[in-house]
Amino acid sequence: MSPTGAAPGRAQSRRTLRRLLSARNVVVAAATALALLLPLFGSNFFVEFVMTRTMILGIAAATIVFLAAYGGMVSLAQYLLAGVAGFMVGNAVVAQDAWSKGLKLGWNPWVAVLFALAVTTAVAFVLGALASRTTGIYFLMITLTYAVIGYYVFGSITPLSGFGGITGIDPPGLFEDHPQRMYLALVVLSVLVYVAFRVLAVTPFGLALQGIRDDPVRMASLGFNVSLHRTLAFTLAGFTAGLAGVFNVWWNGQIDPTSISIGPTLDLLIVAVIGGTLSLEGAWLGAFVFVAANNYLRNLPLVDHIGITEARFNTIVGVLVLLIMILSPDGLAGIIDRIRLGLRRLVHLSRGSGAGPAEAAAGSKP
Amino acid sequence: MNTDAAAAASADRRGSLLNLEAVVVAFGGLQALGGVDLQVWKGDRLALLGPNGAGKTTLFNVIAGDVKPTSGRVTIKGIDCTELPARFRPRLGVARTYQKTRLFRGLTVEDNLYLAQTGRSGRHLALLRSGVDAEFRERARAMAETVWLADVIGVTAGDLSHGQQRQLEIGMALVTGPEFVMLDEPASGLSRGERERLVQLLLSLDPDITLLLIEHDMDVALRAAQRVMVMNEGETVASGTPDEIRVDPLVHAIYLGSEAGLRGADP
């Protein structure tokens, strides 16, 4: 039929290439390139504050999206897990003679990272195993309970949380006094996390996870250990949240129990909801909207007269989330999808409905 | 009965696959199964008949491990499975379908058929694809052909028509290479032509595969089965060959009662 039939290998690779060049991937690649070039033209405040925070929140929110989109589990424990990693880093790196609190172990910062990730992963495994038999609203409630318990645990074990927080947590020399490097590292990490989650979706593990999302009963009857699978997915998400937590504590330089209280926990869920809990890109998109709203709303005319305090900011974010829930339950990513479909339809109409598909078919031939 | 003796004799030859002893299931005050005994032999083709609420699906769920019996014993291939959770059944070669279709609605037909195989193999925790996966993919595509879904193999299961979903449901049970297949009303909601295809598919199965079938469509059930068990109100009320069941007056009274009565009063 086609001349490429003689060279199946080439046809195969061409098909793979075309699949990789989907509109979605091209847009993500362009956004990544833009993010990497940003330090060349963006203001210091925008890069080192707004975008750095966006990347940290984006990675943490991506773990919520990963669990929700592939596993059908909406978790409120992700910010807690990021906080566990943060507290571990804080306790491990602050030097004995420093004017700070906590365990003050004075370790090498990279050793501290490994330690923090190991502890976070172990905690995620245990919490995941306990929650793995529940789904839907019950899973949400259990992870909310984790978040609340975590807050009180760190609040009451003051040797760990330093009675009001651990301060003076320095990042490793690589990032210390180099906020742009930290930003670039976060962009690279974001890309890695994004690609890893996308690739995971088509592995046997990821497909089975989606099967469990769709029908756990059938999965059990096909011989799958559903709770173990859920536990492992939760553990992986916990590890990734831990990565975000490490950068968060480096960026903040301090951590205290209030920073993992119910407020920030809900903020992270709001980030995921704004972006859309069903698409990974939405995590970073939602994080950007959230951080930008937090930083720039107060500069808007009229709004600057009111003055945006924390409480008023929450009101605005609340209205934003309400609007998104009503207009597009799948978040900003869903809105973008709809605009894309609408544009495609417009293009078809302008070409003439009769000729459109035929032209498209002719154009797709090699 | 003569046939029972013959069946028992052949049982000795072929070996028992499934054995239920005095299985009772009570949901609170409601007794869904009141002490059912059932023996299924290797290569058996057994149909369960009975009106709605007779306990057929409950019996299925007990065998499949989705429901634990209140009392009694379930033995599959000589292994006591009474307390064993559902996920251990596939290792014994058991596969089942559900009355209400249970598919992975967000995944394609091929992925559904692929996933159905990975559970038994333990491949589902793997992060890398390997040669085994290529084999599973190959078998998934072959099974899609068998259940007439080859042309929609890339379609998301949730977007299939009702009939196609039923076909996929059966495909997912058969693709695991089972020794014992349990089909819960495979013909429900199918058109006449689709039913005929289904009967042909069931008749074309490897004779070594044991089949347990719940079916409301008497025509499908009596053609696909060699042995029929009739249930009513949680108990076995008759069993025999399809020909015996067709003429059994008791079966007519409880199962075909209304229909037969209507026919009688319609001169």
Short mmCIF file of N, CA and C in Angstrom, two decimals, chain B residues 75-138:
data_model
loop_
_atom_site.label_atom_id
_atom_site.label_comp_id
_atom_site.label_asym_id
_atom_site.label_seq_id
_atom_site.Cartn_x
_atom_site.Cartn_y
_atom_site.Cartn_z
N THR B 75 -13.45 -26.18 47.95
CA THR B 75 -12.18 -26.79 47.59
C THR B 75 -11.98 -26.67 46.09
N ILE B 76 -10.85 -26.09 45.68
CA ILE B 76 -10.54 -26.01 44.25
C ILE B 76 -9.26 -26.78 44.01
N LYS B 77 -9.29 -27.75 43.13
CA LYS B 77 -8.14 -28.62 42.82
C LYS B 77 -7.57 -29.21 44.10
N GLY B 78 -8.44 -29.58 45.01
CA GLY B 78 -8.00 -30.22 46.24
C GLY B 78 -7.45 -29.27 47.29
N ILE B 79 -7.45 -27.96 47.00
CA ILE B 79 -6.94 -26.98 47.96
C ILE B 79 -8.12 -26.27 48.62
N ASP B 80 -8.11 -26.23 49.93
CA ASP B 80 -9.20 -25.56 50.65
C ASP B 80 -9.09 -24.05 50.44
N CYS B 81 -10.07 -23.49 49.74
CA CYS B 81 -10.01 -22.07 49.38
C CYS B 81 -11.01 -21.24 50.17
N THR B 82 -11.64 -21.85 51.17
CA THR B 82 -12.73 -21.17 51.86
C THR B 82 -12.29 -19.80 52.38
N GLU B 83 -11.08 -19.73 52.94
CA GLU B 83 -10.62 -18.49 53.57
C GLU B 83 -9.67 -17.71 52.67
N LEU B 84 -9.37 -18.24 51.49
CA LEU B 84 -8.37 -17.62 50.62
C LEU B 84 -8.99 -16.44 49.86
N PRO B 85 -8.34 -15.24 49.91
CA PRO B 85 -8.91 -14.10 49.19
C PRO B 85 -8.94 -14.32 47.67
N ALA B 86 -9.75 -13.49 47.01
CA ALA B 86 -10.00 -13.66 45.57
C ALA B 86 -8.71 -13.65 44.75
N ARG B 87 -7.72 -12.85 45.20
CA ARG B 87 -6.57 -12.69 44.32
C ARG B 87 -5.70 -13.93 44.19
N PHE B 88 -5.98 -14.99 45.00
CA PHE B 88 -5.21 -16.22 44.85
C PHE B 88 -5.84 -17.18 43.85
N ARG B 89 -7.10 -16.88 43.44
CA ARG B 89 -7.79 -17.79 42.53
C ARG B 89 -7.09 -17.94 41.17
N PRO B 90 -6.60 -16.83 40.56
CA PRO B 90 -6.00 -16.99 39.23
C PRO B 90 -4.84 -17.98 39.21
N ARG B 91 -4.11 -18.11 40.33
CA ARG B 91 -3.00 -19.05 40.35
C ARG B 91 -3.49 -20.49 40.27
N LEU B 92 -4.78 -20.68 40.62
CA LEU B 92 -5.35 -22.02 40.52
C LEU B 92 -6.00 -22.21 39.15
N GLY B 93 -5.85 -21.20 38.29
CA GLY B 93 -6.41 -21.32 36.94
C GLY B 93 -7.87 -20.91 36.85
N VAL B 94 -8.35 -20.16 37.83
CA VAL B 94 -9.74 -19.74 37.83
C VAL B 94 -9.86 -18.34 37.22
N ALA B 95 -10.81 -18.15 36.32
CA ALA B 95 -11.08 -16.83 35.77
C ALA B 95 -12.58 -16.62 35.76
N ARG B 96 -13.01 -15.39 35.98
CA ARG B 96 -14.45 -15.16 36.00
C ARG B 96 -14.82 -13.87 35.28
N THR B 97 -16.08 -13.77 34.91
CA THR B 97 -16.61 -12.50 34.42
C THR B 97 -17.69 -12.05 35.40
N TYR B 98 -18.12 -10.82 35.21
CA TYR B 98 -19.12 -10.28 36.13
C TYR B 98 -20.41 -9.98 35.40
N GLN B 99 -21.50 -10.11 36.14
CA GLN B 99 -22.83 -9.86 35.60
C GLN B 99 -22.92 -8.42 35.12
N LYS B 100 -22.45 -7.49 36.00
CA LYS B 100 -22.36 -6.10 35.61
C LYS B 100 -20.91 -5.91 35.17
N THR B 101 -20.75 -5.52 33.91
CA THR B 101 -19.41 -5.46 33.32
C THR B 101 -18.43 -4.71 34.20
N ARG B 102 -17.28 -5.33 34.44
CA ARG B 102 -16.22 -4.68 35.20
C ARG B 102 -14.98 -4.59 34.32
N LEU B 103 -14.82 -3.46 33.67
CA LEU B 103 -13.68 -3.27 32.77
C LEU B 103 -12.82 -2.14 33.31
N PHE B 104 -11.61 -2.01 32.74
CA PHE B 104 -10.78 -0.85 33.07
C PHE B 104 -11.15 0.21 32.05
N ARG B 105 -12.12 1.01 32.40
CA ARG B 105 -12.79 1.88 31.43
C ARG B 105 -11.89 2.96 30.87
N GLY B 106 -10.82 3.30 31.59
CA GLY B 106 -9.93 4.34 31.11
C GLY B 106 -8.81 3.80 30.22
N LEU B 107 -8.75 2.49 30.03
CA LEU B 107 -7.67 1.88 29.24
C LEU B 107 -8.23 1.30 27.95
N THR B 108 -7.34 1.10 26.97
CA THR B 108 -7.79 0.57 25.69
C THR B 108 -8.11 -0.92 25.79
N VAL B 109 -8.78 -1.44 24.76
CA VAL B 109 -9.11 -2.86 24.70
C VAL B 109 -7.85 -3.70 24.85
N GLU B 110 -6.79 -3.29 24.13
CA GLU B 110 -5.54 -4.08 24.20
C GLU B 110 -4.96 -4.06 25.61
N ASP B 111 -4.96 -2.87 26.23
CA ASP B 111 -4.41 -2.77 27.59
C ASP B 111 -5.24 -3.60 28.57
N ASN B 112 -6.55 -3.61 28.39
CA ASN B 112 -7.41 -4.44 29.25
C ASN B 112 -7.01 -5.91 29.14
N LEU B 113 -6.85 -6.37 27.89
CA LEU B 113 -6.53 -7.78 27.68
C LEU B 113 -5.10 -8.09 28.13
N TYR B 114 -4.23 -7.08 28.03
CA TYR B 114 -2.85 -7.25 28.48
C TYR B 114 -2.80 -7.36 30.01
N LEU B 115 -3.49 -6.42 30.67
CA LEU B 115 -3.47 -6.40 32.14
C LEU B 115 -4.03 -7.68 32.73
N ALA B 116 -5.07 -8.21 32.07
CA ALA B 116 -5.70 -9.41 32.59
C ALA B 116 -4.68 -10.54 32.75
N GLN B 117 -3.63 -10.52 31.92
CA GLN B 117 -2.65 -11.61 31.99
C GLN B 117 -1.56 -11.34 33.02
N THR B 118 -1.27 -10.06 33.30
CA THR B 118 -0.09 -9.78 34.12
C THR B 118 -0.31 -10.12 35.58
N GLY B 119 -1.56 -10.12 36.05
CA GLY B 119 -1.81 -10.38 37.46
C GLY B 119 -1.31 -11.73 37.89
N ARG B 120 -1.57 -12.74 37.07
CA ARG B 120 -1.21 -14.09 37.43
C ARG B 120 0.31 -14.28 37.39
N SER B 121 0.96 -13.54 36.50
CA SER B 121 2.38 -13.77 36.29
C SER B 121 3.25 -13.02 37.29
N GLY B 122 2.66 -12.08 38.03
CA GLY B 122 3.48 -11.29 38.93
C GLY B 122 4.26 -10.21 38.21
N ARG B 123 3.95 -9.99 36.91
CA ARG B 123 4.66 -8.98 36.13
C ARG B 123 4.22 -7.56 36.48
N HIS B 124 3.13 -7.45 37.23
CA HIS B 124 2.50 -6.14 37.37
C HIS B 124 3.30 -5.17 38.23
N LEU B 125 4.31 -5.66 38.94
CA LEU B 125 5.12 -4.74 39.73
C LEU B 125 6.35 -4.29 38.96
N ALA B 126 6.49 -4.77 37.72
CA ALA B 126 7.68 -4.46 36.93
C ALA B 126 7.64 -3.04 36.41
N LEU B 127 8.80 -2.41 36.40
CA LEU B 127 8.90 -1.04 35.88
C LEU B 127 9.43 -1.04 34.45
N LEU B 128 9.95 -2.17 34.00
CA LEU B 128 10.49 -2.22 32.64
C LEU B 128 9.70 -3.25 31.84
N ARG B 129 9.60 -2.97 30.55
CA ARG B 129 8.95 -3.94 29.68
C ARG B 129 9.96 -4.99 29.26
N SER B 130 9.51 -6.22 29.09
CA SER B 130 10.43 -7.27 28.70
C SER B 130 9.78 -8.15 27.64
N GLY B 131 10.47 -9.22 27.29
CA GLY B 131 9.97 -10.14 26.28
C GLY B 131 8.63 -10.74 26.66
N VAL B 132 8.44 -10.98 27.96
CA VAL B 132 7.18 -11.54 28.43
C VAL B 132 6.03 -10.61 28.04
N ASP B 133 6.29 -9.30 28.15
CA ASP B 133 5.25 -8.34 27.84
C ASP B 133 4.88 -8.38 26.36
N ALA B 134 5.89 -8.57 25.51
CA ALA B 134 5.63 -8.68 24.08
C ALA B 134 4.73 -9.88 23.82
N GLU B 135 5.00 -10.97 24.54
CA GLU B 135 4.18 -12.18 24.41
C GLU B 135 2.74 -11.91 24.85
N PHE B 136 2.62 -11.20 26.00
CA PHE B 136 1.28 -10.86 26.51
C PHE B 136 0.55 -9.98 25.50
N ARG B 137 1.28 -9.02 24.92
CA ARG B 137 0.67 -8.12 23.92
C ARG B 137 0.16 -8.93 22.73
N GLU B 138 1.01 -9.87 22.31
CA GLU B 138 0.65 -10.73 21.17
C GLU B 138 -0.63 -11.49 21.48
#
